[in-house]
mmCIF file with all atom_site columns, C-alpha atoms in Angstrom:
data_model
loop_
_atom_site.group_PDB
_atom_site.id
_atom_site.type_symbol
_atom_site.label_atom_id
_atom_site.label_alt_id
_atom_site.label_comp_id
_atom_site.label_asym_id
_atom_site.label_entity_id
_atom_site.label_seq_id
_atom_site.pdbx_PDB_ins_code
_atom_site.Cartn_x
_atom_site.Cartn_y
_atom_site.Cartn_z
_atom_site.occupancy
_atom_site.B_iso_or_equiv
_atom_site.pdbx_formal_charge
_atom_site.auth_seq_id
_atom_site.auth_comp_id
_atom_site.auth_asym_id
_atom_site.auth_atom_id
_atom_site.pdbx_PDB_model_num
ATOM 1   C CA . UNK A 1 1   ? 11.694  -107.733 -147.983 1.00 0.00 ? 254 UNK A CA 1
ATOM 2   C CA . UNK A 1 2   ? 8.422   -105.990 -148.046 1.00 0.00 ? 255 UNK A CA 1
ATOM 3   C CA . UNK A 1 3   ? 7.563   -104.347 -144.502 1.00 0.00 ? 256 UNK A CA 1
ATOM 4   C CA . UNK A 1 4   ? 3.764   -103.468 -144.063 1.00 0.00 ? 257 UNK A CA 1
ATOM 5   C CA . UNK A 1 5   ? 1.560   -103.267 -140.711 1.00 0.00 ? 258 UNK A CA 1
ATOM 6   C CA . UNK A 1 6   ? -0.316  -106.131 -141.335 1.00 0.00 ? 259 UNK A CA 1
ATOM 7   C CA . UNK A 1 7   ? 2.854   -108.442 -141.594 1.00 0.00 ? 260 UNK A CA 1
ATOM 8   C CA . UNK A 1 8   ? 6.482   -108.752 -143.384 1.00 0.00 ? 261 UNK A CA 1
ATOM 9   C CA . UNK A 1 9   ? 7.155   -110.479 -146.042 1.00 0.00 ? 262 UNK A CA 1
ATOM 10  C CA . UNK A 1 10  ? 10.446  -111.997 -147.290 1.00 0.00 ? 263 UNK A CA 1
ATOM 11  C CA . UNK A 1 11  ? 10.811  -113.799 -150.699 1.00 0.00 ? 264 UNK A CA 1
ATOM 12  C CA . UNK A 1 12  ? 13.152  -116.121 -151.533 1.00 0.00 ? 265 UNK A CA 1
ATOM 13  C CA . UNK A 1 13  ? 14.097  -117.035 -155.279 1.00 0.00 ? 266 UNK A CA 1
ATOM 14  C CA . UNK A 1 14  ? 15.856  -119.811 -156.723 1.00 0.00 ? 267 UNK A CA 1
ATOM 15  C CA . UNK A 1 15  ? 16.473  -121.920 -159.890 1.00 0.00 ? 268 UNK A CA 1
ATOM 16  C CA . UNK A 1 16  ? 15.498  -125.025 -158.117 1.00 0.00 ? 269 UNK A CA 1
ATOM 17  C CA . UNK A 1 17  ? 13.330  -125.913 -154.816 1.00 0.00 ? 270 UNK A CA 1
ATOM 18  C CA . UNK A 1 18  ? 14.650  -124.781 -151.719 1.00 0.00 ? 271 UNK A CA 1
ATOM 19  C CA . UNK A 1 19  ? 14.529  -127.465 -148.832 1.00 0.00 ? 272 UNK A CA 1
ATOM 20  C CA . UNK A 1 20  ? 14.154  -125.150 -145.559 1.00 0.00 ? 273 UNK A CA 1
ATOM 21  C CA . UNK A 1 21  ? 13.533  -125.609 -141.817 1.00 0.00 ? 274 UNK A CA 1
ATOM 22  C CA . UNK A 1 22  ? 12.900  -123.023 -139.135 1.00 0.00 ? 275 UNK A CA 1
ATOM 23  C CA . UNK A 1 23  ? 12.963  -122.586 -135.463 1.00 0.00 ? 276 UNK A CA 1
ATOM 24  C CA . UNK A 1 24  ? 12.296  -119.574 -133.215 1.00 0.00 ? 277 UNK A CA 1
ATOM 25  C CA . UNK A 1 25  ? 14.727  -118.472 -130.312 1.00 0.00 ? 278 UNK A CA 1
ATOM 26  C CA . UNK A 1 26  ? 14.024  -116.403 -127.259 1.00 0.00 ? 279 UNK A CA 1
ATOM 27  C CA . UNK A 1 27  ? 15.589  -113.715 -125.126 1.00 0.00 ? 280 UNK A CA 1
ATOM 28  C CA . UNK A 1 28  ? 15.875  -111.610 -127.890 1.00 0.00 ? 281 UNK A CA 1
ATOM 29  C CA . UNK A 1 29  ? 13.563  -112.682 -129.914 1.00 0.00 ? 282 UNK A CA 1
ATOM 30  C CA . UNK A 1 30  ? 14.695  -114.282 -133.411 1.00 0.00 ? 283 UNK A CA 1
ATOM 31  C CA . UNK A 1 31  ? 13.641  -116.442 -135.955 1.00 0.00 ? 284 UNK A CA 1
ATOM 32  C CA . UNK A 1 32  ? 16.100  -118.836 -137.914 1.00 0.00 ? 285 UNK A CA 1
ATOM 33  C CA . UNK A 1 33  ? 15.690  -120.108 -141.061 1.00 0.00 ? 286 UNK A CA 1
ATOM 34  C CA . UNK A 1 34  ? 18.069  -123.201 -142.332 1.00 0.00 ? 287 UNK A CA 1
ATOM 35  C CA . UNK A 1 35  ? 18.548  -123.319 -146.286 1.00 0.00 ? 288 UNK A CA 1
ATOM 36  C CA . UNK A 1 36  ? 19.681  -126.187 -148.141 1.00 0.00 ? 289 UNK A CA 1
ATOM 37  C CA . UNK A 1 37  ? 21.763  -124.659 -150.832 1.00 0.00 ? 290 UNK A CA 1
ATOM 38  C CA . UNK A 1 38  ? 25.515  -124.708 -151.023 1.00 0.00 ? 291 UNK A CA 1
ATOM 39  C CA . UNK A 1 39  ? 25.284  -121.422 -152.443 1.00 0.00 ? 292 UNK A CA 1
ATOM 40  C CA . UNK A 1 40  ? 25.541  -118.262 -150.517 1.00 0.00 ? 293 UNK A CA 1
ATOM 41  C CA . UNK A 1 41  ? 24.124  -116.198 -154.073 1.00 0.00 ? 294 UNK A CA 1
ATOM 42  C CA . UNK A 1 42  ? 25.133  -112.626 -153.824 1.00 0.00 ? 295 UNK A CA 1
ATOM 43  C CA . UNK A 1 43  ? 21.453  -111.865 -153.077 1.00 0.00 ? 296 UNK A CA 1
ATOM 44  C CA . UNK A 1 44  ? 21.542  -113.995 -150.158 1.00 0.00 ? 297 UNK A CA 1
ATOM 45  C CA . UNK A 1 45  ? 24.502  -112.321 -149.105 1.00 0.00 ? 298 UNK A CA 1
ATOM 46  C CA . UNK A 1 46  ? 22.991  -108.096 -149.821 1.00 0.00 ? 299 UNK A CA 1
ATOM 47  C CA . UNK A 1 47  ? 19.583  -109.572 -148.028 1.00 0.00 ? 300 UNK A CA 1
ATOM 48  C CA . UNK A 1 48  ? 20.849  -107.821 -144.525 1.00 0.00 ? 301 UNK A CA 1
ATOM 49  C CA . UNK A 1 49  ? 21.162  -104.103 -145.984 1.00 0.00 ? 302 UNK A CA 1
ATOM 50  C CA . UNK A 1 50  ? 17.419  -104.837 -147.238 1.00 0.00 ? 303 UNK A CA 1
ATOM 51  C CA . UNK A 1 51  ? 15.733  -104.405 -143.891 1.00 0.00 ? 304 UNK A CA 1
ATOM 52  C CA . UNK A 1 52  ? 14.252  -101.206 -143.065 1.00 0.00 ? 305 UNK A CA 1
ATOM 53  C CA . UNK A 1 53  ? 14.661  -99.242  -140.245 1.00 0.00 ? 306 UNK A CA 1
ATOM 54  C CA . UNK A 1 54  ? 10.831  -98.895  -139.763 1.00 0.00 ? 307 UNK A CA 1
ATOM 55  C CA . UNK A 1 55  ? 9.939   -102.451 -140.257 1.00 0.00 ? 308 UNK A CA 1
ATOM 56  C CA . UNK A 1 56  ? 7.328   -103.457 -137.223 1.00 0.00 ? 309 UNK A CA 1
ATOM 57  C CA . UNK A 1 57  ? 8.974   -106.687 -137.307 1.00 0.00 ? 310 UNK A CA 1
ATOM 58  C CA . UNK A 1 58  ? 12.601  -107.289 -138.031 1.00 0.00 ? 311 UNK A CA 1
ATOM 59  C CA . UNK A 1 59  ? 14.614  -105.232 -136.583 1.00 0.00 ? 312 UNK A CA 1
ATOM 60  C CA . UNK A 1 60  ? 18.180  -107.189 -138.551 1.00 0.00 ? 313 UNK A CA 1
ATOM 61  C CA . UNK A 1 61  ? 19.147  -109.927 -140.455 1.00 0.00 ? 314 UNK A CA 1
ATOM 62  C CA . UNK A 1 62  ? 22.092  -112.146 -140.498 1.00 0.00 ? 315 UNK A CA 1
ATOM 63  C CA . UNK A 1 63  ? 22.953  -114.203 -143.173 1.00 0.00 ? 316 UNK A CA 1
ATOM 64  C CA . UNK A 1 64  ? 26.107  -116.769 -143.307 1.00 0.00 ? 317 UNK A CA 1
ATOM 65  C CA . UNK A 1 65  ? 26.649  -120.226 -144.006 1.00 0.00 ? 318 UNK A CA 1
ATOM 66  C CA . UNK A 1 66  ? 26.218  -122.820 -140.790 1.00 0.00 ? 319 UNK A CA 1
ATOM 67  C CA . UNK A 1 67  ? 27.930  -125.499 -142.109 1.00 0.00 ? 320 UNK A CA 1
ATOM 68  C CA . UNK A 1 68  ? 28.325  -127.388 -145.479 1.00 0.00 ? 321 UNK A CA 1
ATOM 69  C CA . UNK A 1 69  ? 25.246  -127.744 -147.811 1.00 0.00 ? 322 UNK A CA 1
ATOM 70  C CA . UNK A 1 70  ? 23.029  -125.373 -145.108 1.00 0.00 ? 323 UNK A CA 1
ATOM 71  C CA . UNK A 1 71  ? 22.869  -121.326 -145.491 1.00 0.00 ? 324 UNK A CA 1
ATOM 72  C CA . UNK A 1 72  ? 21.533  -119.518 -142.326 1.00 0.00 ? 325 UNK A CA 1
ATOM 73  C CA . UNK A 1 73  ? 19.298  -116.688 -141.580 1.00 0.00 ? 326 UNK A CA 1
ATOM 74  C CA . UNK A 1 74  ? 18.563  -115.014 -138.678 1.00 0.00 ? 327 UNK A CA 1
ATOM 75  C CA . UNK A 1 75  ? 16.226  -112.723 -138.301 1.00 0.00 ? 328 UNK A CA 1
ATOM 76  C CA . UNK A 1 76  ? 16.954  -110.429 -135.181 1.00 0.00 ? 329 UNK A CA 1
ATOM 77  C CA . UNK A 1 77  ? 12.708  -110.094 -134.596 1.00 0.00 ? 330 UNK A CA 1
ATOM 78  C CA . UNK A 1 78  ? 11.002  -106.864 -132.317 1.00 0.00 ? 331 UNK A CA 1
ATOM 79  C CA . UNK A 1 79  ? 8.609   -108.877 -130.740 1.00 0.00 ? 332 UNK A CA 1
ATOM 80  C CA . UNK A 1 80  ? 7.412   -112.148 -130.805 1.00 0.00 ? 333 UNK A CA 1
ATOM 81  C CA . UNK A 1 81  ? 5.906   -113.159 -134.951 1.00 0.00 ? 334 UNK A CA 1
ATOM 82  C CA . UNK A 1 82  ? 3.818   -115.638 -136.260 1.00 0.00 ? 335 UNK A CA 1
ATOM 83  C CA . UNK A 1 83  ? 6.133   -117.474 -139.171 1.00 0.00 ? 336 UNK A CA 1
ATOM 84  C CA . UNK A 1 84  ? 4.200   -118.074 -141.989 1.00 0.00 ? 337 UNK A CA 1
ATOM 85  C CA . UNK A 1 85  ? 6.100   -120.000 -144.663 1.00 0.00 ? 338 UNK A CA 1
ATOM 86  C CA . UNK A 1 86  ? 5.228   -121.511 -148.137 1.00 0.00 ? 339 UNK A CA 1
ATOM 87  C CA . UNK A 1 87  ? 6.677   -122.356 -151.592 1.00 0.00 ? 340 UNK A CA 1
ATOM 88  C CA . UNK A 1 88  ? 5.784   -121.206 -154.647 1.00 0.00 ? 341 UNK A CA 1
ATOM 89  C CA . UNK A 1 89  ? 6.500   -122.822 -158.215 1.00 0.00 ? 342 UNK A CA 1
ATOM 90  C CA . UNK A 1 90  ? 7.729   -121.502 -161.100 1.00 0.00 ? 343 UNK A CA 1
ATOM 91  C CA . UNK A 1 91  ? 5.956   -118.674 -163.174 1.00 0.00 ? 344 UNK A CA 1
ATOM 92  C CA . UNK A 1 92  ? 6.903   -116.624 -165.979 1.00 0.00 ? 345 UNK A CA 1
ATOM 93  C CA . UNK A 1 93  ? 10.041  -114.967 -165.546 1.00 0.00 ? 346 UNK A CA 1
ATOM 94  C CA . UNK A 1 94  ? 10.245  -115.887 -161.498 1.00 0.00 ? 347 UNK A CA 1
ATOM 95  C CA . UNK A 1 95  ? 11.642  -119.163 -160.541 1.00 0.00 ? 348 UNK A CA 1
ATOM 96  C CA . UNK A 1 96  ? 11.234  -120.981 -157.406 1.00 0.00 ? 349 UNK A CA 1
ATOM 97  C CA . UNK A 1 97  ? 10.292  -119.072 -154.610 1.00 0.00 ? 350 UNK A CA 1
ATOM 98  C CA . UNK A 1 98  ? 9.916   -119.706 -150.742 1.00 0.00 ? 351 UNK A CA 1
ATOM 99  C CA . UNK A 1 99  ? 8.221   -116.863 -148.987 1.00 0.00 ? 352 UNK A CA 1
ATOM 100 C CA . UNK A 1 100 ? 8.219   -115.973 -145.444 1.00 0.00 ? 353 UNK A CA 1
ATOM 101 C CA . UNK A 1 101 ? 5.424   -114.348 -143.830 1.00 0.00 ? 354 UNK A CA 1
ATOM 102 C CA . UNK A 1 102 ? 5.982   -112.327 -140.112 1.00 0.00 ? 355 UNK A CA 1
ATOM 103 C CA . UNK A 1 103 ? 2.228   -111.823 -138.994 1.00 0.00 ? 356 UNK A CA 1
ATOM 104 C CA . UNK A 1 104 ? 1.926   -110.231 -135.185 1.00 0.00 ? 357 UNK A CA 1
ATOM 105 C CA . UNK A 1 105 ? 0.527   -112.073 -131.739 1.00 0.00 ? 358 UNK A CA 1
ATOM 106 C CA . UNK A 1 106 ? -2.120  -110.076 -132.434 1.00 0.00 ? 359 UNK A CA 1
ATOM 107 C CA . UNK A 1 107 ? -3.538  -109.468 -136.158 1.00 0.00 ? 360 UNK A CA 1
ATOM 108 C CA . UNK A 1 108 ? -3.916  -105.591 -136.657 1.00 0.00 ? 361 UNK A CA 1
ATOM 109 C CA . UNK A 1 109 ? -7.342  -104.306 -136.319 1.00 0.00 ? 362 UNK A CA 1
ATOM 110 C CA . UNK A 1 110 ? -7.641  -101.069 -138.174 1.00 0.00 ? 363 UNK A CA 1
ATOM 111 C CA . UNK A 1 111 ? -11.306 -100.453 -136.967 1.00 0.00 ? 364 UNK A CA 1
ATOM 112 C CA . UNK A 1 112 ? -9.479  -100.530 -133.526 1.00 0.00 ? 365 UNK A CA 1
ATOM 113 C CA . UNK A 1 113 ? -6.629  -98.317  -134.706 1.00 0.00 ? 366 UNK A CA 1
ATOM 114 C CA . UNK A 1 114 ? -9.016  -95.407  -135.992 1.00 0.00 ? 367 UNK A CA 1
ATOM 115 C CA . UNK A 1 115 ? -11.167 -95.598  -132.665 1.00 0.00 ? 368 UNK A CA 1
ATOM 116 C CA . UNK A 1 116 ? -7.814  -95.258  -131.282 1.00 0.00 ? 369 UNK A CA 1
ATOM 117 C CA . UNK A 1 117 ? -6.776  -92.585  -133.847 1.00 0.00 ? 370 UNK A CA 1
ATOM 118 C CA . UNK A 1 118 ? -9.505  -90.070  -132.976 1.00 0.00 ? 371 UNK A CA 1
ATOM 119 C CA . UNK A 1 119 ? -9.208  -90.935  -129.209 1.00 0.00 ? 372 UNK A CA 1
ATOM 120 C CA . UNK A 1 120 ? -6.243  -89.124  -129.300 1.00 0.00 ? 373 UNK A CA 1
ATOM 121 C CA . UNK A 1 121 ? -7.401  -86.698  -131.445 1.00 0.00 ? 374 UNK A CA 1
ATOM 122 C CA . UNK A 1 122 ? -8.009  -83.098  -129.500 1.00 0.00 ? 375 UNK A CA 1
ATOM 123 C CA . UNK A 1 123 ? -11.806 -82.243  -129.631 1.00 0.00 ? 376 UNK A CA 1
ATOM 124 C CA . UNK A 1 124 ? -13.072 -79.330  -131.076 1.00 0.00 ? 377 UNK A CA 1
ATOM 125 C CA . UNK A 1 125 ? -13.915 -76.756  -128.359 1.00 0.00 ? 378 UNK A CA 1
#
């Protein structure tokens, strides 16, 4: 998991294509992802203890299996996300890998962020 303002990212990898779907719950916020994989990999398993405290998006992560053949995460959200998700083929030394993307409501302006920045800066008397 990579926290940044901008967004969150959370990479999957795998020997062979995952098959995924994912749905978004309310009241709290989360976001569940469904693998197809019997295998709940020791990575899969550490994933929860890879969240940081100050990431603007995920505030936990649960990860067990939800029945046979399907491994679930949940990602316990902050606020409300825009999912972004997409595969990736093999490269060099990195096999398969399905990446999730947590992008605000609202993209982050950082022109509006330093206007707001100096607002709050105090003035020189």
């Amino acid at each position: 998991m990579w926290p940044a303002r901008d967004y969150t990212r959370l990479t999957l990898e795998s020997k062979e294509a995952l098959e995924y779907s994912i749905f978004s719950i309310k009241e709290p916020e989360r976001l569940v992802l469904d693998l197809e994989t019997s295998e709940l990999s020791p990575a899969l398993a550490e994933l929860a203890a890879k969240v940081a405290a100050e990431d603007p998006y995920v505030q936990g992560l649960r990860v067990a299996r939800n029945r046979p053949g399907v491994v679930r995460l949940v990602l316990d959200l902050k606020a409300e996300v825009k999912p972004v998700i997409f595969a990736l083929p093999p490269i060099a030394d990195y096999g398969h890998r399905l990446v999730l993307d947590l992008h605000p409501l609202v993209p982050f302006d950082p022109l509006l962020a330093l206007i707001k920045e100096t607002e709050m800066r105090p003035r020189p008397k």
